[in-house]
Amino acid sequence: MKIGIIGSGHIGGTLTRRLRTLGHDVTVTNRRGPESLTDLAQETGATAGTLEQAVRDAELVIVAIPLFAVPELPAELFDGKVVVDADNYYPQRDGDIAELQDRSLSSSRWTAEHLKGARVVKAFNNIQAPHLMDNGRPAGAADRIALPVAGDDADAKQLVMRLVDELGFEPVDAGTLDESWRQQPDTPVYGTDRDADGVRQGLAEARP
């Protein structure tokens, strides 16, 4: 696939490396500009581009930036795109966002409201970057880690679940964007390496 990655930090950089290893055509961008991504591009064979270059022709876009930066993204650029939201809300970094602090909205619903027209899917937010890099396993492996995937658009969700599987993790349907709070920080599945049954159990045990 042609994939755009917004953000070159722990998760964005790791996904750039992993997806290039799998042969995907990746364009990566960040707020510091393409020249800051020269080393990552040379290491991986990814293209270092502008935001528009990363998103415009992409079949799938991964957003892995601090949540406070999401409203700065031009919503019209993402219209109709499958957007993987790999972000988490951390108040100490992102500031006081009332509807996220009182949990009246999941962070992915909040993101989707800023990117109206995008087909937002929540994934890759609950796994530690080194584990995402090194712990992928073939389907059927006893130690295969499962990752929750939440979204409202069934086709977009299936596309992301196939990508999770290709990366070596067991995709688990985690429901809608409104239910994606079950994989946010301070829930049983956040930062843990559970198998598929364990993820389903953790999602069920999560409390607001």
PDB file of C-alpha atoms in Angstrom:
ATOM      1  CA  MET A   1       0.000   0.000   0.000  1.00  0.00           C
ATOM      2  CA  LYS A   2       0.875   3.635  -0.293  1.00  0.00           C
ATOM      3  CA  ILE A   3       0.991   4.794   3.328  1.00  0.00           C
ATOM      4  CA  GLY A   4       1.497   8.234   4.825  1.00  0.00           C
ATOM      5  CA  ILE A   5       2.847   8.553   8.356  1.00  0.00           C
ATOM      6  CA  ILE A   6       2.449  11.800  10.266  1.00  0.00           C
ATOM      7  CA  GLY A   7       4.942  11.838  13.095  1.00  0.00           C
ATOM      8  CA  SER A   8       8.440  10.377  13.340  1.00  0.00           C
ATOM      9  CA  GLY A   9       8.654   9.722  17.074  1.00  0.00           C
ATOM     10  CA  HIS A  10       8.532   6.375  18.865  1.00  0.00           C
ATOM     11  CA  ILE A  11       5.454   4.949  17.125  1.00  0.00           C
ATOM     12  CA  GLY A  12       5.688   6.849  13.831  1.00  0.00           C
ATOM     13  CA  GLY A  13       9.362   6.014  13.399  1.00  0.00           C
ATOM     14  CA  THR A  14       8.817   2.374  14.329  1.00  0.00           C
ATOM     15  CA  LEU A  15       5.938   1.988  11.884  1.00  0.00           C
ATOM     16  CA  THR A  16       8.013   3.648   9.162  1.00  0.00           C
ATOM     17  CA  ARG A  17      10.714   1.023   9.694  1.00  0.00           C
ATOM     18  CA  ARG A  18       8.363  -1.946   9.966  1.00  0.00           C
ATOM     19  CA  LEU A  19       6.144  -1.032   7.036  1.00  0.00           C
ATOM     20  CA  ARG A  20       9.099  -0.375   4.753  1.00  0.00           C
ATOM     21  CA  THR A  21      10.499  -3.798   5.696  1.00  0.00           C
ATOM     22  CA  LEU A  22       7.199  -5.257   4.499  1.00  0.00           C
ATOM     23  CA  GLY A  23       7.557  -3.446   1.176  1.00  0.00           C
ATOM     24  CA  HIS A  24       4.966  -0.711   1.589  1.00  0.00           C
ATOM     25  CA  ASP A  25       5.499   2.661  -0.093  1.00  0.00           C
ATOM     26  CA  VAL A  26       5.843   5.007   2.893  1.00  0.00           C
ATOM     27  CA  THR A  27       6.018   8.797   2.987  1.00  0.00           C
ATOM     28  CA  VAL A  28       6.763  10.182   6.442  1.00  0.00           C
ATOM     29  CA  THR A  29       6.367  13.751   7.634  1.00  0.00           C
ATOM     30  CA  ASN A  30       6.700  15.766  10.807  1.00  0.00           C
ATOM     31  CA  ARG A  31       6.334  19.366  11.899  1.00  0.00           C
ATOM     32  CA  ARG A  32      10.075  20.032  11.595  1.00  0.00           C
ATOM     33  CA  GLY A  33      10.080  19.445   7.836  1.00  0.00           C
ATOM     34  CA  PRO A  34      11.473  16.828   5.420  1.00  0.00           C
ATOM     35  CA  GLU A  35      15.099  17.851   5.975  1.00  0.00           C
ATOM     36  CA  SER A  36      14.831  16.636   9.579  1.00  0.00           C
ATOM     37  CA  LEU A  37      13.904  13.166   8.306  1.00  0.00           C
ATOM     38  CA  THR A  38      16.921  12.577   6.071  1.00  0.00           C
ATOM     39  CA  ASP A  39      18.460   9.932   8.344  1.00  0.00           C
ATOM     40  CA  LEU A  40      15.191   8.000   8.730  1.00  0.00           C
ATOM     41  CA  ALA A  41      14.582   8.134   4.980  1.00  0.00           C
ATOM     42  CA  GLN A  42      18.095   6.898   4.192  1.00  0.00           C
ATOM     43  CA  GLU A  43      17.825   4.128   6.782  1.00  0.00           C
ATOM     44  CA  THR A  44      14.452   2.823   5.609  1.00  0.00           C
ATOM     45  CA  GLY A  45      13.988   3.870   2.004  1.00  0.00           C
ATOM     46  CA  ALA A  46      10.907   5.850   2.986  1.00  0.00           C
ATOM     47  CA  THR A  47      10.222   9.219   1.377  1.00  0.00           C
ATOM     48  CA  ALA A  48      10.590  12.285   3.590  1.00  0.00           C
ATOM     49  CA  GLY A  49       7.829  14.652   2.585  1.00  0.00           C
ATOM     50  CA  THR A  50       5.545  17.486   3.504  1.00  0.00           C
ATOM     51  CA  LEU A  51       2.195  16.878   5.156  1.00  0.00           C
ATOM     52  CA  GLU A  52       0.425  17.243   1.825  1.00  0.00           C
ATOM     53  CA  GLN A  53       2.815  14.835   0.123  1.00  0.00           C
ATOM     54  CA  ALA A  54       2.302  12.247   2.865  1.00  0.00           C
ATOM     55  CA  VAL A  55      -1.493  12.396   2.756  1.00  0.00           C
ATOM     56  CA  ARG A  56      -2.515  13.349  -0.775  1.00  0.00           C
ATOM     57  CA  ASP A  57      -2.082  10.023  -2.599  1.00  0.00           C
ATOM     58  CA  ALA A  58      -2.022   7.696   0.415  1.00  0.00           C
ATOM     59  CA  GLU A  59      -4.365   4.732   0.686  1.00  0.00           C
ATOM     60  CA  LEU A  60      -3.940   4.847   4.449  1.00  0.00           C
ATOM     61  CA  VAL A  61      -2.610   7.553   6.772  1.00  0.00           C
ATOM     62  CA  ILE A  62      -1.217   6.954  10.264  1.00  0.00           C
ATOM     63  CA  VAL A  63      -1.372   9.848  12.717  1.00  0.00           C
ATOM     64  CA  ALA A  64       1.198   9.481  15.501  1.00  0.00           C
ATOM     65  CA  ILE A  65       1.669  12.972  16.906  1.00  0.00           C
ATOM     66  CA  PRO A  66       0.968  14.618  20.251  1.00  0.00           C
ATOM     67  CA  LEU A  67      -2.785  14.931  20.579  1.00  0.00           C
ATOM     68  CA  PHE A  68      -2.636  18.692  21.107  1.00  0.00           C
ATOM     69  CA  ALA A  69      -1.334  19.041  17.513  1.00  0.00           C
ATOM     70  CA  VAL A  70      -4.319  17.287  15.900  1.00  0.00           C
ATOM     71  CA  PRO A  71      -6.430  20.474  15.528  1.00  0.00           C
ATOM     72  CA  GLU A  72      -3.569  21.974  13.497  1.00  0.00           C
ATOM     73  CA  LEU A  73      -4.073  19.352  10.773  1.00  0.00           C
ATOM     74  CA  PRO A  74      -6.087  20.648   7.767  1.00  0.00           C
ATOM     75  CA  ALA A  75      -9.239  18.514   7.878  1.00  0.00           C
ATOM     76  CA  GLU A  76     -10.006  18.859   4.157  1.00  0.00           C
ATOM     77  CA  LEU A  77      -6.746  17.081   3.280  1.00  0.00           C
ATOM     78  CA  PHE A  78      -8.005  13.943   5.039  1.00  0.00           C
ATOM     79  CA  ASP A  79     -11.465  13.828   3.485  1.00  0.00           C
ATOM     80  CA  GLY A  80     -12.318  10.218   2.574  1.00  0.00           C
ATOM     81  CA  LYS A  81      -8.976   8.876   3.826  1.00  0.00           C
ATOM     82  CA  VAL A  82      -8.561   5.876   6.104  1.00  0.00           C
ATOM     83  CA  VAL A  83      -6.803   7.452   9.088  1.00  0.00           C
ATOM     84  CA  VAL A  84      -5.210   5.316  11.789  1.00  0.00           C
ATOM     85  CA  ASP A  85      -5.232   7.194  15.079  1.00  0.00           C
ATOM     86  CA  ALA A  86      -2.266   5.960  17.114  1.00  0.00           C
ATOM     87  CA  ASP A  87      -2.466   8.850  19.585  1.00  0.00           C
ATOM     88  CA  ASN A  88      -3.168   8.976  23.309  1.00  0.00           C
ATOM     89  CA  TYR A  89      -4.297  11.834  25.521  1.00  0.00           C
ATOM     90  CA  TYR A  90      -1.811  12.722  28.222  1.00  0.00           C
ATOM     91  CA  PRO A  91      -3.055  15.779  30.174  1.00  0.00           C
ATOM     92  CA  GLN A  92       0.440  16.689  31.391  1.00  0.00           C
ATOM     93  CA  ARG A  93       1.562  17.033  27.760  1.00  0.00           C
ATOM     94  CA  ASP A  94      -1.616  17.887  25.875  1.00  0.00           C
ATOM     95  CA  GLY A  95      -3.191  20.278  28.364  1.00  0.00           C
ATOM     96  CA  ASP A  96      -6.709  20.419  29.758  1.00  0.00           C
ATOM     97  CA  ILE A  97      -9.221  19.162  27.185  1.00  0.00           C
ATOM     98  CA  ALA A  98     -12.487  19.059  29.114  1.00  0.00           C
ATOM     99  CA  GLU A  99     -14.331  16.412  27.102  1.00  0.00           C
ATOM    100  CA  LEU A 100     -11.339  14.076  27.318  1.00  0.00           C
ATOM    101  CA  GLN A 101     -10.714  14.665  30.999  1.00  0.00           C
ATOM    102  CA  ASP A 102     -14.331  13.887  31.895  1.00  0.00           C
ATOM    103  CA  ARG A 103     -14.365  11.056  29.322  1.00  0.00           C
ATOM    104  CA  SER A 104     -17.481  12.337  27.622  1.00  0.00           C
ATOM    105  CA  LEU A 105     -15.560  11.655  24.393  1.00  0.00           C
ATOM    106  CA  SER A 106     -12.967   9.038  23.547  1.00  0.00           C
ATOM    107  CA  SER A 107      -9.769  10.617  22.264  1.00  0.00           C
ATOM    108  CA  SER A 108     -10.368   9.021  18.851  1.00  0.00           C
ATOM    109  CA  ARG A 109     -13.883  10.472  18.621  1.00  0.00           C
ATOM    110  CA  TRP A 110     -12.345  13.850  19.473  1.00  0.00           C
ATOM    111  CA  THR A 111      -9.793  13.342  16.691  1.00  0.00           C
ATOM    112  CA  ALA A 112     -12.498  12.242  14.252  1.00  0.00           C
ATOM    113  CA  GLU A 113     -14.487  15.385  14.997  1.00  0.00           C
ATOM    114  CA  HIS A 114     -11.467  17.467  14.018  1.00  0.00           C
ATOM    115  CA  LEU A 115     -10.878  15.392  10.863  1.00  0.00           C
ATOM    116  CA  LYS A 116     -14.462  15.337   9.634  1.00  0.00           C
ATOM    117  CA  GLY A 117     -14.760  13.252   6.472  1.00  0.00           C
ATOM    118  CA  ALA A 118     -11.898  10.935   7.449  1.00  0.00           C
ATOM    119  CA  ARG A 119     -12.523   7.252   8.163  1.00  0.00           C
ATOM    120  CA  VAL A 120     -10.807   7.103  11.543  1.00  0.00           C
ATOM    121  CA  VAL A 121      -9.657   3.808  13.085  1.00  0.00           C
ATOM    122  CA  LYS A 122      -7.962   3.505  16.495  1.00  0.00           C
ATOM    123  CA  ALA A 123      -4.901   1.216  16.551  1.00  0.00           C
ATOM    124  CA  PHE A 124      -1.259   0.969  17.686  1.00  0.00           C
ATOM    125  CA  ASN A 125      -1.901   3.255  20.685  1.00  0.00           C
ATOM    126  CA  ASN A 126      -1.617   0.617  23.410  1.00  0.00           C
ATOM    127  CA  ILE A 127       1.655  -1.115  22.509  1.00  0.00           C
ATOM    128  CA  GLN A 128       5.138   0.004  23.493  1.00  0.00           C
ATOM    129  CA  ALA A 129       7.245   1.032  20.503  1.00  0.00           C
ATOM    130  CA  PRO A 130      10.099  -1.468  21.125  1.00  0.00           C
ATOM    131  CA  HIS A 131       7.550  -4.294  21.262  1.00  0.00           C
ATOM    132  CA  LEU A 132       5.942  -3.065  18.038  1.00  0.00           C
ATOM    133  CA  MET A 133       9.392  -3.129  16.479  1.00  0.00           C
ATOM    134  CA  ASP A 134      10.610  -6.511  17.691  1.00  0.00           C
ATOM    135  CA  ASN A 135       7.745  -8.708  18.905  1.00  0.00           C
ATOM    136  CA  GLY A 136       5.705  -9.447  15.789  1.00  0.00           C
ATOM    137  CA  ARG A 137       5.050 -13.156  15.334  1.00  0.00           C
ATOM    138  CA  PRO A 138       3.461 -15.336  12.595  1.00  0.00           C
ATOM    139  CA  ALA A 139      -0.224 -16.173  12.788  1.00  0.00           C
ATOM    140  CA  GLY A 140      -0.763 -19.104  15.122  1.00  0.00           C
ATOM    141  CA  ALA A 141       2.341 -18.491  17.222  1.00  0.00           C
ATOM    142  CA  ALA A 142       1.720 -19.169  20.910  1.00  0.00           C
ATOM    143  CA  ASP A 143       3.335 -15.884  21.960  1.00  0.00           C
ATOM    144  CA  ARG A 144       1.591 -13.671  19.396  1.00  0.00           C
ATOM    145  CA  ILE A 145       0.547 -10.324  20.879  1.00  0.00           C
ATOM    146  CA  ALA A 146      -2.951  -9.068  20.055  1.00  0.00           C
ATOM    147  CA  LEU A 147      -3.810  -5.433  19.337  1.00  0.00           C
ATOM    148  CA  PRO A 148      -7.273  -3.851  19.665  1.00  0.00           C
ATOM    149  CA  VAL A 149      -8.652  -2.050  16.608  1.00  0.00           C
ATOM    150  CA  ALA A 150     -11.700   0.220  16.942  1.00  0.00           C
ATOM    151  CA  GLY A 151     -13.656   2.149  14.326  1.00  0.00           C
ATOM    152  CA  ASP A 152     -17.058   2.941  12.865  1.00  0.00           C
ATOM    153  CA  ASP A 153     -16.304   2.207   9.188  1.00  0.00           C
ATOM    154  CA  ALA A 154     -16.290  -1.589   8.733  1.00  0.00           C
ATOM    155  CA  ASP A 155     -14.186  -1.572   5.551  1.00  0.00           C
ATOM    156  CA  ALA A 156     -11.619   0.824   7.021  1.00  0.00           C
ATOM    157  CA  LYS A 157     -11.412  -1.284  10.164  1.00  0.00           C
ATOM    158  CA  GLN A 158     -10.841  -4.460   8.159  1.00  0.00           C
ATOM    159  CA  LEU A 159      -8.064  -2.771   6.183  1.00  0.00           C
ATOM    160  CA  VAL A 160      -6.299  -1.779   9.399  1.00  0.00           C
ATOM    161  CA  MET A 161      -6.829  -5.229  10.934  1.00  0.00           C
ATOM    162  CA  ARG A 162      -5.157  -6.802   7.902  1.00  0.00           C
ATOM    163  CA  LEU A 163      -2.213  -4.449   8.350  1.00  0.00           C
ATOM    164  CA  VAL A 164      -1.952  -5.364  12.043  1.00  0.00           C
ATOM    165  CA  ASP A 165      -1.890  -9.038  11.059  1.00  0.00           C
ATOM    166  CA  GLU A 166       0.775  -8.400   8.407  1.00  0.00           C
ATOM    167  CA  LEU A 167       2.933  -6.710  11.041  1.00  0.00           C
ATOM    168  CA  GLY A 168       2.806  -9.885  13.129  1.00  0.00           C
ATOM    169  CA  PHE A 169       0.090  -9.095  15.660  1.00  0.00           C
ATOM    170  CA  GLU A 170      -3.370 -10.558  16.195  1.00  0.00           C
ATOM    171  CA  PRO A 171      -6.055  -7.963  15.432  1.00  0.00           C
ATOM    172  CA  VAL A 172      -9.009  -7.844  17.810  1.00  0.00           C
ATOM    173  CA  ASP A 173     -12.169  -5.934  16.914  1.00  0.00           C
ATOM    174  CA  ALA A 174     -12.575  -3.447  19.769  1.00  0.00           C
ATOM    175  CA  GLY A 175     -15.884  -1.953  18.638  1.00  0.00           C
ATOM    176  CA  THR A 176     -16.663   1.599  17.627  1.00  0.00           C
ATOM    177  CA  LEU A 177     -14.737   4.827  18.080  1.00  0.00           C
ATOM    178  CA  ASP A 178     -16.973   5.627  21.042  1.00  0.00           C
ATOM    179  CA  GLU A 179     -15.864   2.343  22.611  1.00  0.00           C
ATOM    180  CA  SER A 180     -12.175   2.974  21.935  1.00  0.00           C
ATOM    181  CA  TRP A 181     -11.753   4.458  25.428  1.00  0.00           C
ATOM    182  CA  ARG A 182     -11.389   0.813  26.470  1.00  0.00           C
ATOM    183  CA  GLN A 183      -7.861   0.811  24.976  1.00  0.00           C
ATOM    184  CA  GLN A 184      -6.807   4.262  26.206  1.00  0.00           C
ATOM    185  CA  PRO A 185      -4.251   4.863  29.007  1.00  0.00           C
ATOM    186  CA  ASP A 186      -5.161   3.481  32.439  1.00  0.00           C
ATOM    187  CA  THR A 187      -7.115   0.529  31.023  1.00  0.00           C
ATOM    188  CA  PRO A 188      -6.206  -3.174  31.311  1.00  0.00           C
ATOM    189  CA  VAL A 189      -4.954  -3.471  27.714  1.00  0.00           C
ATOM    190  CA  TYR A 190      -2.865  -0.298  27.701  1.00  0.00           C
ATOM    191  CA  GLY A 191       0.867  -1.001  27.669  1.00  0.00           C
ATOM    192  CA  THR A 192       0.358  -4.731  28.088  1.00  0.00           C
ATOM    193  CA  ASP A 193       1.188  -7.624  25.762  1.00  0.00           C
ATOM    194  CA  ARG A 194      -1.910  -9.816  25.886  1.00  0.00           C
ATOM    195  CA  ASP A 195      -3.036 -12.526  23.508  1.00  0.00           C
ATOM    196  CA  ALA A 196      -6.376 -12.235  21.725  1.00  0.00           C
ATOM    197  CA  ASP A 197      -8.407 -13.715  24.584  1.00  0.00           C
ATOM    198  CA  GLY A 198      -6.557 -11.493  27.030  1.00  0.00           C
ATOM    199  CA  VAL A 199      -7.303  -8.380  24.974  1.00  0.00           C
ATOM    200  CA  ARG A 200     -10.986  -9.261  24.745  1.00  0.00           C
ATOM    201  CA  GLN A 201     -11.066  -9.828  28.502  1.00  0.00           C
ATOM    202  CA  GLY A 202      -9.230  -6.555  29.162  1.00  0.00           C
ATOM    203  CA  LEU A 203     -11.602  -4.590  26.948  1.00  0.00           C
ATOM    204  CA  ALA A 204     -14.578  -6.098  28.757  1.00  0.00           C
ATOM    205  CA  GLU A 205     -13.076  -5.316  32.175  1.00  0.00           C
ATOM    206  CA  ALA A 206     -12.259  -1.670  31.366  1.00  0.00           C
ATOM    207  CA  ARG A 207     -14.158   0.887  33.438  1.00  0.00           C
ATOM    208  CA  PRO A 208     -14.772   4.566  32.635  1.00  0.00           C
TER     209      PRO A 208
END
